[in-house]
Amino acid sequence: MNVQFRDRPEPASPASVKTAIADCDIHPARATKDELYPFLAGRWHAHLETYGVHAYQGMMEGPPYPKTQPNASRRDAWPPEGGQQGSSLSFMQKQHLDPNHVALGVLNPLGATGQGMRNHDLSAALATAINDWQIEKWTSKDSRLKASVVVANEDGMAAAAEIRRRAGDRNFVQVLLLSRNVEPLGQRRYWPIYQAAEEAGLPVGVHAFGFGGNPITASGWPSYYIEEMVGHSQCQQTALASLVLEGVFERHPKLKMIMIEAGFGWAPSLSWRLDKVFEKLHGEVPHLKRKPSEYIRDHIFWTTQPMEDPERRDHLFDVIDWIGWDKLLFATDYPHWDYDEPSRVLPAGVSDANREAFYLTNALKLYGLA
Amino acid sequence: MARHVIAPVDELPPGTRKFLTIDERPIAIFNINGEFFGLLNRCPHQGAALCEGPLIGLAQSSDPGEIEYTRLGEILRCPWHGWEFDIRTGQSYCDPKKFRTRAYPVNVEPGASVVKGPYVAETLAVSVESDYVVVDL
């Protein structure tokens, strides 16, 4: 009899792709609430303990919609030593980085990182702290991991200062914004961020979520988590239309942006609609010298998790052909529950060149690591 | 079909599950109110360790606003993407290729009357023999 028992189940050992991949959306977490304290001045310890955090919206500590799994994470991702999912480097290595051949992992810290807070001084201090923490706990310990520059997103000047502080530091490969802000992302309060990012040669990632105080939909707060899940794409469309129409890409021709975790199937239709009305209304936005779709195709990259999953794979390939196989960045969203398993995510019928671009080389090129 | 003795019944009381490997296949055995079930510990969707998920009930609605929660503890929910499987049959309750809210008959009995998705988790026959849990593989 060849029966082997185990008390605690081993984490799922994925079949995996056999070649190196880039994972452009990994979420590192703090194991304890005070893990950032060593990176914060004593003044802010006292502030946090006395006054706490004043966010633009409630539910910052607990998510605005109940999630389907604890901490919106895989149930097999609890580190054996305790702490939240995503808080252990050694477990992340064992469960994800090693078996999946992750050659590049881009860290996107979420939740109480300083973004979406009304106290802009605290926001800036927390953002700096979370960036120092990413180096100390993650990127200096595993060269596969690269950090995002988290910024005080509602304070353009403070955000630009943080980007300049990190410019040239190869621990960092992008600036991180979230899609739900106080205003649509093309508005001029955010312009110093794009200026500094372009100067630093860092692409700007816009990850779904955020704490700007606005509902996830354009017409109010919906009832269900499933509505939030699809609402992220609406939110991202608003951000992208604003970025294009406010002239951010006209002003910053070298700026690259990445739409993270909001799908990409909507990119062609948004572009077609923008182009159609632009033909008639371009007099309203004379600062634009090109069609909206051209800015989108030239400046925007897209992470794959979540990928739309149409019944006919031809439809998926049609969308990607429009976007460009050179614009997709593979992502798993580890350790979150809607994680994409690398070996299962791409349908058959993709050329070797496109496959390699999809899984690895697009990301290496964009982040200047090729 | 080989028979594998898994454990004395006392070691697998109701509400517990046991993970094991047979012929290099990851298996989990469940005791649900004295009934034993075996499942391949791999989700047919993206390969997660399916049997680590919670056992839940079946939320069904015959009409909007009418919700019944039945079969508590008999539905296994994948620890990654939340796909639901009938632990008695391994039958999937969702079809991600046409993912939408569907109305199911209330008081569904296991098996044939359930709306079937395209994926079926591999189930194993489990029986109790002389106070041992035995799995047929």
Short mmCIF file of C-alpha atoms in Angstrom, two decimals:
data_model
loop_
_atom_site.label_atom_id
_atom_site.label_comp_id
_atom_site.label_asym_id
_atom_site.label_seq_id
_atom_site.Cartn_x
_atom_site.Cartn_y
_atom_site.Cartn_z
CA MET A 1 0.00 0.00 0.00
CA ASN A 2 1.40 3.34 -0.98
CA VAL A 3 -0.60 5.76 1.15
CA GLN A 4 1.14 8.81 2.56
CA PHE A 5 -0.48 11.06 5.11
CA ARG A 6 0.10 14.66 5.87
CA ASP A 7 -1.36 16.59 8.77
CA ARG A 8 -1.36 19.93 7.09
CA PRO A 9 -1.94 20.03 3.35
CA GLU A 10 0.95 21.17 1.26
CA PRO A 11 0.25 24.28 -0.80
CA ALA A 12 -0.96 23.49 -4.27
CA SER A 13 2.00 22.63 -6.43
CA PRO A 14 1.13 24.04 -9.81
CA ALA A 15 1.90 22.31 -13.07
CA SER A 16 3.24 25.69 -14.09
CA VAL A 17 4.84 27.00 -17.21
CA LYS A 18 8.34 25.68 -17.57
CA THR A 19 10.03 28.87 -18.61
CA ALA A 20 10.78 32.05 -16.69
CA ILE A 21 7.88 34.45 -16.29
CA ALA A 22 7.29 37.97 -15.07
CA ASP A 23 4.48 38.47 -12.59
CA CYS A 24 3.49 42.11 -12.73
CA ASP A 25 1.00 42.12 -9.86
CA ILE A 26 2.08 40.62 -6.54
CA HIS A 27 0.65 41.91 -3.27
CA PRO A 28 3.01 41.95 -0.31
CA ALA A 29 1.34 42.31 3.07
CA ARG A 30 2.42 43.30 6.54
CA ALA A 31 2.55 40.48 9.07
CA THR A 32 1.71 42.80 11.95
CA LYS A 33 -0.04 46.15 12.18
CA ASP A 34 3.05 47.92 13.48
CA GLU A 35 5.46 46.52 10.91
CA LEU A 36 5.82 49.97 9.33
CA TYR A 37 6.72 51.68 12.61
CA PRO A 38 10.50 51.33 12.19
CA PHE A 39 10.15 53.34 9.00
CA LEU A 40 7.96 56.09 10.50
CA ALA A 41 9.08 58.99 12.66
CA GLY A 42 7.94 58.79 16.29
CA ARG A 43 5.65 61.73 15.65
CA TRP A 44 3.55 59.48 13.39
CA HIS A 45 3.46 56.57 15.83
CA ALA A 46 1.81 58.90 18.31
CA HIS A 47 -0.48 60.31 15.66
CA LEU A 48 -1.66 56.90 14.49
CA GLU A 49 -2.25 55.70 18.03
CA THR A 50 -4.05 58.88 19.09
CA TYR A 51 -5.98 59.88 16.00
CA GLY A 52 -5.75 56.94 13.63
CA VAL A 53 -6.20 57.37 9.93
CA HIS A 54 -8.63 59.83 8.36
CA ALA A 55 -9.49 58.46 4.95
CA TYR A 56 -11.62 59.92 2.18
CA GLN A 57 -13.97 57.02 2.69
CA GLY A 58 -14.82 54.53 5.35
CA MET A 59 -13.99 50.85 5.26
CA MET A 60 -10.29 51.31 4.73
CA GLU A 61 -9.36 48.67 7.29
CA GLY A 62 -12.19 46.42 6.21
CA PRO A 63 -12.97 46.37 2.52
CA PRO A 64 -15.98 48.32 1.25
CA TYR A 65 -17.47 45.10 -0.09
CA PRO A 66 -17.25 41.75 1.66
CA LYS A 67 -14.75 39.55 -0.13
CA THR A 68 -15.26 35.99 -1.15
CA GLN A 69 -12.22 34.59 0.71
CA PRO A 70 -10.44 35.84 3.87
CA ASN A 71 -8.49 39.02 3.06
CA ALA A 72 -9.57 38.41 -0.53
CA SER A 73 -6.82 35.80 -0.63
CA ARG A 74 -6.26 32.19 -1.54
CA ARG A 75 -7.13 29.96 1.38
CA ASP A 76 -3.90 28.04 0.93
CA ALA A 77 -1.78 31.19 1.17
CA TRP A 78 -1.69 31.63 4.96
CA PRO A 79 2.00 31.58 5.91
CA PRO A 80 2.85 28.69 8.27
CA GLU A 81 4.45 31.10 10.73
CA GLY A 82 1.26 33.17 10.96
CA GLY A 83 0.40 36.60 9.62
CA GLN A 84 -1.72 37.63 6.70
CA GLN A 85 -1.48 36.05 3.28
CA GLY A 86 1.39 37.60 1.35
CA SER A 87 3.32 38.65 4.46
CA SER A 88 6.02 35.96 4.39
CA LEU A 89 8.81 36.13 1.84
CA SER A 90 9.95 32.55 2.46
CA PHE A 91 6.43 31.21 1.96
CA MET A 92 5.91 33.35 -1.13
CA GLN A 93 9.13 31.92 -2.54
CA LYS A 94 8.08 28.37 -1.79
CA GLN A 95 4.48 28.65 -2.92
CA HIS A 96 4.78 30.97 -5.87
CA LEU A 97 8.14 32.39 -6.99
CA ASP A 98 10.11 29.15 -7.16
CA PRO A 99 7.57 26.67 -8.60
CA ASN A 100 6.24 29.18 -11.13
CA HIS A 101 9.71 30.27 -12.31
CA VAL A 102 9.01 33.90 -11.54
CA ALA A 103 12.04 35.81 -12.85
CA LEU A 104 10.53 39.22 -12.13
CA GLY A 105 7.85 39.95 -9.54
CA VAL A 106 6.46 43.48 -9.31
CA LEU A 107 5.18 44.35 -5.85
CA ASN A 108 2.00 46.40 -5.50
CA PRO A 109 1.27 47.06 -1.83
CA LEU A 110 -2.40 47.78 -1.06
CA GLY A 111 -4.35 48.87 1.98
CA ALA A 112 -3.37 51.68 4.37
CA THR A 113 -0.25 52.50 2.37
CA GLY A 114 -0.92 56.21 2.65
CA GLN A 115 -3.03 56.52 -0.49
CA GLY A 116 -6.48 58.06 -0.08
CA MET A 117 -5.88 59.83 3.22
CA ARG A 118 -7.08 63.32 4.04
CA ASN A 119 -4.05 64.14 6.15
CA HIS A 120 -1.53 64.67 3.39
CA ASP A 121 1.48 64.84 5.70
CA LEU A 122 0.58 61.45 7.14
CA SER A 123 -0.11 60.19 3.62
CA ALA A 124 3.37 61.21 2.47
CA ALA A 125 5.03 59.74 5.58
CA LEU A 126 3.24 56.42 5.16
CA ALA A 127 4.08 56.25 1.46
CA THR A 128 7.77 56.82 2.19
CA ALA A 129 7.61 54.21 4.95
CA ILE A 130 5.98 51.60 2.74
CA ASN A 131 8.65 52.19 0.10
CA ASP A 132 11.48 51.77 2.62
CA TRP A 133 9.69 48.67 3.92
CA GLN A 134 9.52 47.17 0.42
CA ILE A 135 13.30 47.44 0.12
CA GLU A 136 14.02 46.21 3.63
CA LYS A 137 11.64 43.28 3.69
CA TRP A 138 11.36 42.25 0.05
CA THR A 139 13.58 43.56 -2.74
CA SER A 140 16.86 43.47 -0.79
CA LYS A 141 16.09 39.88 0.20
CA ASP A 142 15.12 38.52 -3.22
CA SER A 143 16.49 40.09 -6.39
CA ARG A 144 13.56 38.75 -8.40
CA LEU A 145 11.25 41.18 -6.63
CA LYS A 146 10.94 44.83 -7.64
CA ALA A 147 9.00 47.49 -5.81
CA SER A 148 6.49 50.15 -6.83
CA VAL A 149 6.94 53.72 -5.67
CA VAL A 150 3.85 54.27 -3.53
CA VAL A 151 2.97 57.97 -3.44
CA ALA A 152 0.67 60.31 -1.57
CA ASN A 153 -1.63 60.31 -4.56
CA GLU A 154 -3.86 63.25 -3.63
CA ASP A 155 -0.89 65.55 -3.04
CA GLY A 156 0.84 65.90 -6.39
CA MET A 157 3.83 67.80 -5.02
CA ALA A 158 4.53 65.34 -2.22
CA ALA A 159 4.06 62.46 -4.65
CA ALA A 160 6.53 63.99 -7.10
CA ALA A 161 9.06 64.47 -4.31
CA GLU A 162 8.81 60.80 -3.38
CA ILE A 163 9.26 59.75 -7.01
CA ARG A 164 12.37 61.93 -7.30
CA ARG A 165 13.70 60.45 -4.06
CA ARG A 166 13.50 56.98 -5.62
CA ALA A 167 14.59 57.92 -9.15
CA GLY A 168 17.54 55.82 -10.27
CA ASP A 169 17.05 53.30 -7.45
CA ARG A 170 16.67 49.98 -9.24
CA ASN A 171 14.72 48.52 -6.38
CA PHE A 172 11.80 50.39 -7.97
CA VAL A 173 10.37 49.79 -11.43
CA GLN A 174 7.13 51.80 -11.47
CA VAL A 175 5.02 54.40 -9.69
CA LEU A 176 1.82 53.03 -8.18
CA LEU A 177 -1.54 54.77 -8.29
CA LEU A 178 -4.99 53.34 -7.64
CA SER A 179 -8.01 53.82 -9.89
CA ARG A 180 -10.41 55.28 -7.31
CA ASN A 181 -9.21 58.75 -6.40
CA VAL A 182 -10.83 62.01 -5.39
CA GLU A 183 -10.91 63.09 -9.03
CA PRO A 184 -10.41 61.33 -12.39
CA LEU A 185 -6.73 60.66 -12.88
CA GLY A 186 -6.11 63.08 -15.72
CA GLN A 187 -6.96 66.11 -13.54
CA ARG A 188 -4.21 68.59 -12.93
CA ARG A 189 -3.76 67.89 -9.23
CA TYR A 190 -2.09 64.65 -10.38
CA TRP A 191 0.06 66.23 -13.10
CA PRO A 192 3.21 66.58 -10.95
CA ILE A 193 3.14 62.78 -10.57
CA TYR A 194 3.32 62.25 -14.32
CA GLN A 195 6.00 64.91 -14.72
CA ALA A 196 8.21 63.27 -12.09
CA ALA A 197 7.56 59.76 -13.40
CA GLU A 198 8.49 60.73 -16.92
CA GLU A 199 11.68 62.39 -15.69
CA ALA A 200 12.56 59.32 -13.64
CA GLY A 201 11.85 57.00 -16.57
CA LEU A 202 9.34 55.07 -14.46
CA PRO A 203 6.05 53.83 -15.89
CA VAL A 204 2.95 54.58 -13.81
CA GLY A 205 0.79 51.64 -12.82
CA VAL A 206 -2.89 52.23 -12.07
CA HIS A 207 -4.16 49.37 -9.96
CA ALA A 208 -7.87 48.75 -9.42
CA PHE A 209 -9.23 49.83 -6.00
CA GLY A 210 -8.54 52.98 -4.04
CA PHE A 211 -10.06 55.12 -1.35
CA GLY A 212 -11.06 58.36 -3.03
CA GLY A 213 -14.55 58.31 -1.56
CA ASN A 214 -16.40 57.81 -4.84
CA PRO A 215 -18.58 54.78 -5.47
CA ILE A 216 -17.25 52.03 -7.68
CA THR A 217 -19.96 52.66 -10.27
CA ALA A 218 -20.86 55.88 -12.01
CA SER A 219 -24.31 55.87 -10.39
CA GLY A 220 -23.79 54.95 -6.77
CA TRP A 221 -22.84 52.18 -4.40
CA PRO A 222 -24.02 48.77 -5.63
CA SER A 223 -25.21 45.89 -3.47
CA TYR A 224 -22.83 43.07 -4.26
CA TYR A 225 -19.16 42.21 -4.39
CA ILE A 226 -19.71 40.87 -7.89
CA GLU A 227 -20.69 44.40 -8.93
CA GLU A 228 -17.47 45.75 -7.47
CA MET A 229 -15.50 43.11 -9.38
CA VAL A 230 -16.86 44.33 -12.70
CA GLY A 231 -16.96 47.94 -11.53
CA HIS A 232 -13.18 48.07 -11.60
CA SER A 233 -13.22 48.14 -15.37
CA GLN A 234 -15.70 51.05 -15.41
CA CYS A 235 -13.50 52.89 -12.96
CA GLN A 236 -10.41 52.26 -15.03
CA GLN A 237 -12.19 53.45 -18.17
CA THR A 238 -12.98 56.73 -16.45
CA ALA A 239 -9.35 57.10 -15.43
CA LEU A 240 -8.08 56.31 -18.90
CA ALA A 241 -10.49 58.65 -20.70
CA SER A 242 -9.49 61.41 -18.31
CA LEU A 243 -5.77 60.81 -18.84
CA VAL A 244 -6.19 60.95 -22.59
CA LEU A 245 -8.60 63.89 -22.77
CA GLU A 246 -6.79 66.08 -20.27
CA GLY A 247 -3.73 65.78 -22.49
CA VAL A 248 -1.44 63.92 -20.10
CA PHE A 249 0.12 61.93 -22.94
CA GLU A 250 0.41 64.98 -25.17
CA ARG A 251 2.29 66.72 -22.38
CA HIS A 252 4.40 63.66 -21.54
CA PRO A 253 5.23 61.84 -24.76
CA LYS A 254 7.58 59.38 -23.04
CA LEU A 255 5.18 58.45 -20.24
CA LYS A 256 4.04 54.82 -20.12
CA MET A 257 1.13 53.67 -17.99
CA ILE A 258 -0.11 50.25 -16.96
CA MET A 259 -3.72 49.37 -16.29
CA ILE A 260 -3.55 46.76 -13.54
CA GLU A 261 -6.28 44.29 -12.60
CA ALA A 262 -9.17 45.79 -14.47
CA GLY A 263 -9.25 43.63 -17.60
CA PHE A 264 -8.51 44.82 -21.10
CA GLY A 265 -11.38 43.53 -23.22
CA TRP A 266 -12.96 46.97 -23.02
CA ALA A 267 -9.97 48.78 -24.50
CA PRO A 268 -11.08 48.63 -28.16
CA SER A 269 -14.65 49.74 -27.51
CA LEU A 270 -13.61 52.63 -25.29
CA SER A 271 -11.13 53.70 -27.94
CA TRP A 272 -13.67 53.46 -30.73
CA ARG A 273 -16.16 55.54 -28.79
CA LEU A 274 -13.56 58.14 -27.94
CA ASP A 275 -12.43 58.38 -31.54
CA LYS A 276 -15.98 58.71 -32.80
CA VAL A 277 -16.90 61.61 -30.55
CA PHE A 278 -13.47 63.16 -30.98
CA GLU A 279 -14.19 63.60 -34.68
CA LYS A 280 -17.07 65.90 -33.76
CA LEU A 281 -15.88 67.46 -30.51
CA HIS A 282 -12.17 67.93 -30.98
CA GLY A 283 -12.72 71.70 -30.78
CA GLU A 284 -13.38 71.22 -27.07
CA VAL A 285 -9.99 69.60 -26.52
CA PRO A 286 -7.71 71.34 -29.01
CA HIS A 287 -4.65 70.37 -26.96
CA LEU A 288 -4.99 66.85 -28.37
CA LYS A 289 -3.04 66.41 -31.59
CA ARG A 290 -3.89 62.76 -32.22
CA LYS A 291 -6.90 60.49 -32.01
CA PRO A 292 -7.59 59.17 -28.49
CA SER A 293 -7.01 55.59 -29.64
CA GLU A 294 -3.49 56.47 -30.75
CA TYR A 295 -2.53 57.71 -27.31
CA ILE A 296 -4.00 54.57 -25.77
CA ARG A 297 -2.17 52.22 -28.10
CA ASP A 298 1.14 54.01 -27.69
CA HIS A 299 1.14 54.69 -23.97
CA ILE A 300 -0.89 51.99 -22.26
CA PHE A 301 0.12 48.51 -21.12
CA TRP A 302 -2.25 46.02 -19.53
CA THR A 303 -1.76 43.34 -16.93
CA THR A 304 -3.54 40.09 -17.62
CA GLN A 305 -5.18 39.22 -14.34
CA PRO A 306 -8.13 39.25 -14.77
CA MET A 307 -8.23 38.19 -18.39
CA GLU A 308 -11.57 38.21 -20.09
CA ASP A 309 -12.62 34.68 -20.89
CA PRO A 310 -14.96 34.67 -23.89
CA GLU A 311 -16.50 31.44 -25.10
CA ARG A 312 -14.58 31.65 -28.35
CA ARG A 313 -10.87 32.20 -27.95
CA ASP A 314 -10.87 33.94 -31.34
CA HIS A 315 -12.67 36.80 -29.66
CA LEU A 316 -9.95 37.10 -27.04
CA PHE A 317 -7.28 37.01 -29.72
CA ASP A 318 -9.12 39.69 -31.71
CA VAL A 319 -9.00 41.99 -28.72
CA ILE A 320 -5.33 41.29 -28.12
CA ASP A 321 -4.54 41.84 -31.78
CA TRP A 322 -6.10 45.28 -31.47
CA ILE A 323 -4.19 46.09 -28.27
CA GLY A 324 -0.95 44.52 -29.46
CA TRP A 325 0.79 41.41 -28.17
CA ASP A 326 3.60 43.72 -27.09
CA LYS A 327 1.36 45.54 -24.61
CA LEU A 328 0.24 42.70 -22.32
CA LEU A 329 2.02 41.95 -19.06
CA PHE A 330 1.36 38.66 -17.35
CA ALA A 331 0.18 38.89 -13.75
CA THR A 332 -1.14 36.41 -11.20
CA ASP A 333 -2.41 38.77 -8.48
CA TYR A 334 -0.81 36.48 -5.88
CA PRO A 335 -1.89 35.86 -3.14
CA HIS A 336 -5.38 37.09 -3.89
CA TRP A 337 -8.26 34.73 -4.44
CA ASP A 338 -8.73 35.51 -8.11
CA TYR A 339 -5.12 34.49 -8.74
CA ASP A 340 -4.36 33.25 -12.27
CA GLU A 341 -2.40 30.03 -12.50
CA PRO A 342 0.38 30.65 -15.07
CA SER A 343 0.04 27.34 -16.89
CA ARG A 344 -3.73 27.64 -17.32
CA VAL A 345 -4.30 31.21 -18.32
CA LEU A 346 -3.31 31.46 -21.97
CA PRO A 347 -5.39 29.51 -24.49
CA ALA A 348 -3.69 27.33 -27.05
CA GLY A 349 -2.92 28.75 -30.45
CA VAL A 350 -0.44 31.47 -29.54
CA SER A 351 2.87 31.68 -31.38
CA ASP A 352 6.07 31.08 -29.43
CA ALA A 353 7.15 34.70 -29.96
CA ASN A 354 3.86 36.09 -28.66
CA ARG A 355 3.86 33.65 -25.79
CA GLU A 356 7.30 34.72 -24.66
CA ALA A 357 6.36 38.38 -24.99
CA PHE A 358 3.19 37.77 -22.98
CA TYR A 359 4.88 35.90 -20.15
CA LEU A 360 8.18 37.70 -19.89
CA THR A 361 9.81 39.96 -22.43
CA ASN A 362 7.18 42.72 -22.60
CA ALA A 363 7.66 43.29 -18.89
CA LEU A 364 11.45 43.18 -19.02
CA LYS A 365 11.45 45.76 -21.79
CA LEU A 366 8.93 48.08 -20.17
CA TYR A 367 10.70 48.02 -16.82
CA GLY A 368 14.12 48.48 -18.40
CA LEU A 369 15.37 45.07 -17.31
CA ALA A 370 15.89 43.47 -20.71
CA MET B 1 -9.69 -1.54 -8.40
CA ALA B 2 -7.30 -1.44 -5.46
CA ARG B 3 -8.57 -0.95 -1.95
CA HIS B 4 -6.62 1.23 0.44
CA VAL B 5 -7.20 1.28 4.17
CA ILE B 6 -7.02 4.90 5.18
CA ALA B 7 -7.52 5.10 8.92
CA PRO B 8 -9.51 3.74 11.80
CA VAL B 9 -12.89 5.44 11.88
CA ASP B 10 -12.07 6.95 15.27
CA GLU B 11 -9.30 8.97 13.69
CA LEU B 12 -11.66 10.61 11.26
CA PRO B 13 -14.61 11.86 13.30
CA PRO B 14 -17.49 13.78 11.74
CA GLY B 15 -16.50 17.20 10.51
CA THR B 16 -12.88 16.27 9.80
CA ARG B 17 -10.97 15.59 6.65
CA LYS B 18 -7.76 13.77 5.95
CA PHE B 19 -5.26 14.50 3.20
CA LEU B 20 -3.21 11.69 1.70
CA THR B 21 -1.44 10.59 -1.42
CA ILE B 22 -2.27 7.34 -3.19
CA ASP B 23 -0.34 6.31 -6.29
CA GLU B 24 1.02 9.85 -6.41
CA ARG B 25 -2.48 11.21 -6.54
CA PRO B 26 -3.47 13.81 -3.91
CA ILE B 27 -6.66 12.68 -2.20
CA ALA B 28 -8.81 13.98 0.61
CA ILE B 29 -11.28 11.94 2.67
CA PHE B 30 -14.14 13.73 4.42
CA ASN B 31 -16.42 12.58 7.22
CA ILE B 32 -19.65 14.49 6.97
CA ASN B 33 -22.11 13.47 9.68
CA GLY B 34 -20.85 9.90 9.58
CA GLU B 35 -20.79 9.62 5.83
CA PHE B 36 -17.44 9.37 4.11
CA PHE B 37 -16.48 10.96 0.85
CA GLY B 38 -13.29 11.02 -1.16
CA LEU B 39 -12.22 13.60 -3.68
CA LEU B 40 -9.19 14.17 -5.81
CA ASN B 41 -7.48 17.15 -4.21
CA ARG B 42 -7.13 19.14 -7.40
CA CYS B 43 -9.56 21.63 -8.85
CA PRO B 44 -10.35 20.93 -12.52
CA HIS B 45 -10.41 24.66 -13.19
CA GLN B 46 -6.88 25.96 -12.44
CA GLY B 47 -5.41 23.18 -10.31
CA ALA B 48 -5.79 24.47 -6.75
CA ALA B 49 -5.83 22.03 -3.83
CA LEU B 50 -9.60 21.85 -3.97
CA CYS B 51 -10.17 19.96 -0.74
CA GLU B 52 -8.63 22.68 1.40
CA GLY B 53 -11.67 24.82 0.72
CA PRO B 54 -14.56 25.32 3.12
CA LEU B 55 -17.63 23.10 3.15
CA ILE B 56 -20.65 25.27 2.63
CA GLY B 57 -24.28 24.90 1.69
CA LEU B 58 -26.08 25.55 -1.51
CA ALA B 59 -27.67 28.97 -1.98
CA GLN B 60 -30.46 28.71 -4.49
CA SER B 61 -33.17 30.99 -5.73
CA SER B 62 -36.33 30.02 -7.52
CA ASP B 63 -37.36 33.65 -7.91
CA PRO B 64 -35.56 36.91 -7.24
CA GLY B 65 -35.78 37.62 -3.52
CA GLU B 66 -36.50 33.99 -2.64
CA ILE B 67 -33.33 32.38 -1.33
CA GLU B 68 -32.95 28.96 0.20
CA TYR B 69 -29.78 27.66 1.77
CA THR B 70 -29.73 23.89 1.76
CA ARG B 71 -27.38 20.93 2.00
CA LEU B 72 -25.19 22.61 4.59
CA GLY B 73 -21.72 21.06 4.65
CA GLU B 74 -22.15 19.12 1.43
CA ILE B 75 -20.76 21.64 -1.02
CA LEU B 76 -17.01 22.14 -1.33
CA ARG B 77 -15.79 25.59 -2.29
CA CYS B 78 -12.39 25.89 -3.98
CA PRO B 79 -9.84 27.82 -1.91
CA TRP B 80 -8.83 29.95 -4.90
CA HIS B 81 -11.71 30.94 -7.15
CA GLY B 82 -14.63 29.71 -5.12
CA TRP B 83 -15.93 27.16 -7.59
CA GLU B 84 -18.49 24.96 -5.88
CA PHE B 85 -18.62 21.19 -6.13
CA ASP B 86 -21.09 18.64 -4.79
CA ILE B 87 -18.98 16.55 -2.46
CA ARG B 88 -21.21 13.54 -3.12
CA THR B 89 -20.68 13.48 -6.86
CA GLY B 90 -17.86 15.90 -7.65
CA GLN B 91 -20.20 17.73 -9.95
CA SER B 92 -19.43 21.41 -10.51
CA TYR B 93 -22.15 23.94 -9.83
CA CYS B 94 -20.80 26.68 -11.99
CA ASP B 95 -19.92 27.12 -15.59
CA PRO B 96 -17.36 29.89 -15.89
CA LYS B 97 -17.67 29.95 -19.64
CA LYS B 98 -21.21 31.28 -19.22
CA PHE B 99 -20.84 32.83 -15.82
CA ARG B 100 -24.14 34.34 -14.83
CA THR B 101 -26.72 34.10 -12.12
CA ARG B 102 -28.85 31.03 -12.71
CA ALA B 103 -31.93 29.83 -10.94
CA TYR B 104 -31.78 26.27 -9.71
CA PRO B 105 -34.69 24.16 -8.53
CA VAL B 106 -35.09 24.43 -4.77
CA ASN B 107 -34.72 21.12 -2.85
CA VAL B 108 -32.26 19.77 -5.35
CA GLU B 109 -31.33 16.16 -4.71
CA PRO B 110 -27.71 15.20 -5.39
CA GLY B 111 -26.72 14.10 -8.81
CA ALA B 112 -28.95 13.97 -11.81
CA SER B 113 -31.26 16.92 -11.18
CA VAL B 114 -28.37 19.33 -10.66
CA VAL B 115 -27.49 21.64 -13.50
CA LYS B 116 -24.17 20.31 -14.65
CA GLY B 117 -21.17 22.40 -15.53
CA PRO B 118 -18.50 21.12 -17.88
CA TYR B 119 -16.03 20.17 -15.18
CA VAL B 120 -16.41 17.22 -12.84
CA ALA B 121 -14.00 16.72 -9.95
CA GLU B 122 -12.82 13.15 -9.59
CA THR B 123 -14.67 11.39 -6.78
CA LEU B 124 -13.65 8.19 -5.07
CA ALA B 125 -15.86 5.59 -3.52
CA VAL B 126 -15.25 5.36 0.22
CA SER B 127 -16.65 2.69 2.50
CA VAL B 128 -16.37 1.76 6.16
CA GLU B 129 -15.24 -1.81 6.82
CA SER B 130 -14.83 -3.07 10.36
CA ASP B 131 -14.15 0.34 11.75
CA TYR B 132 -11.66 1.31 9.06
CA VAL B 133 -12.09 3.87 6.40
CA VAL B 134 -11.31 2.30 3.05
CA VAL B 135 -11.02 4.01 -0.26
CA ASP B 136 -11.45 2.31 -3.61
CA LEU B 137 -9.09 3.60 -6.22
#
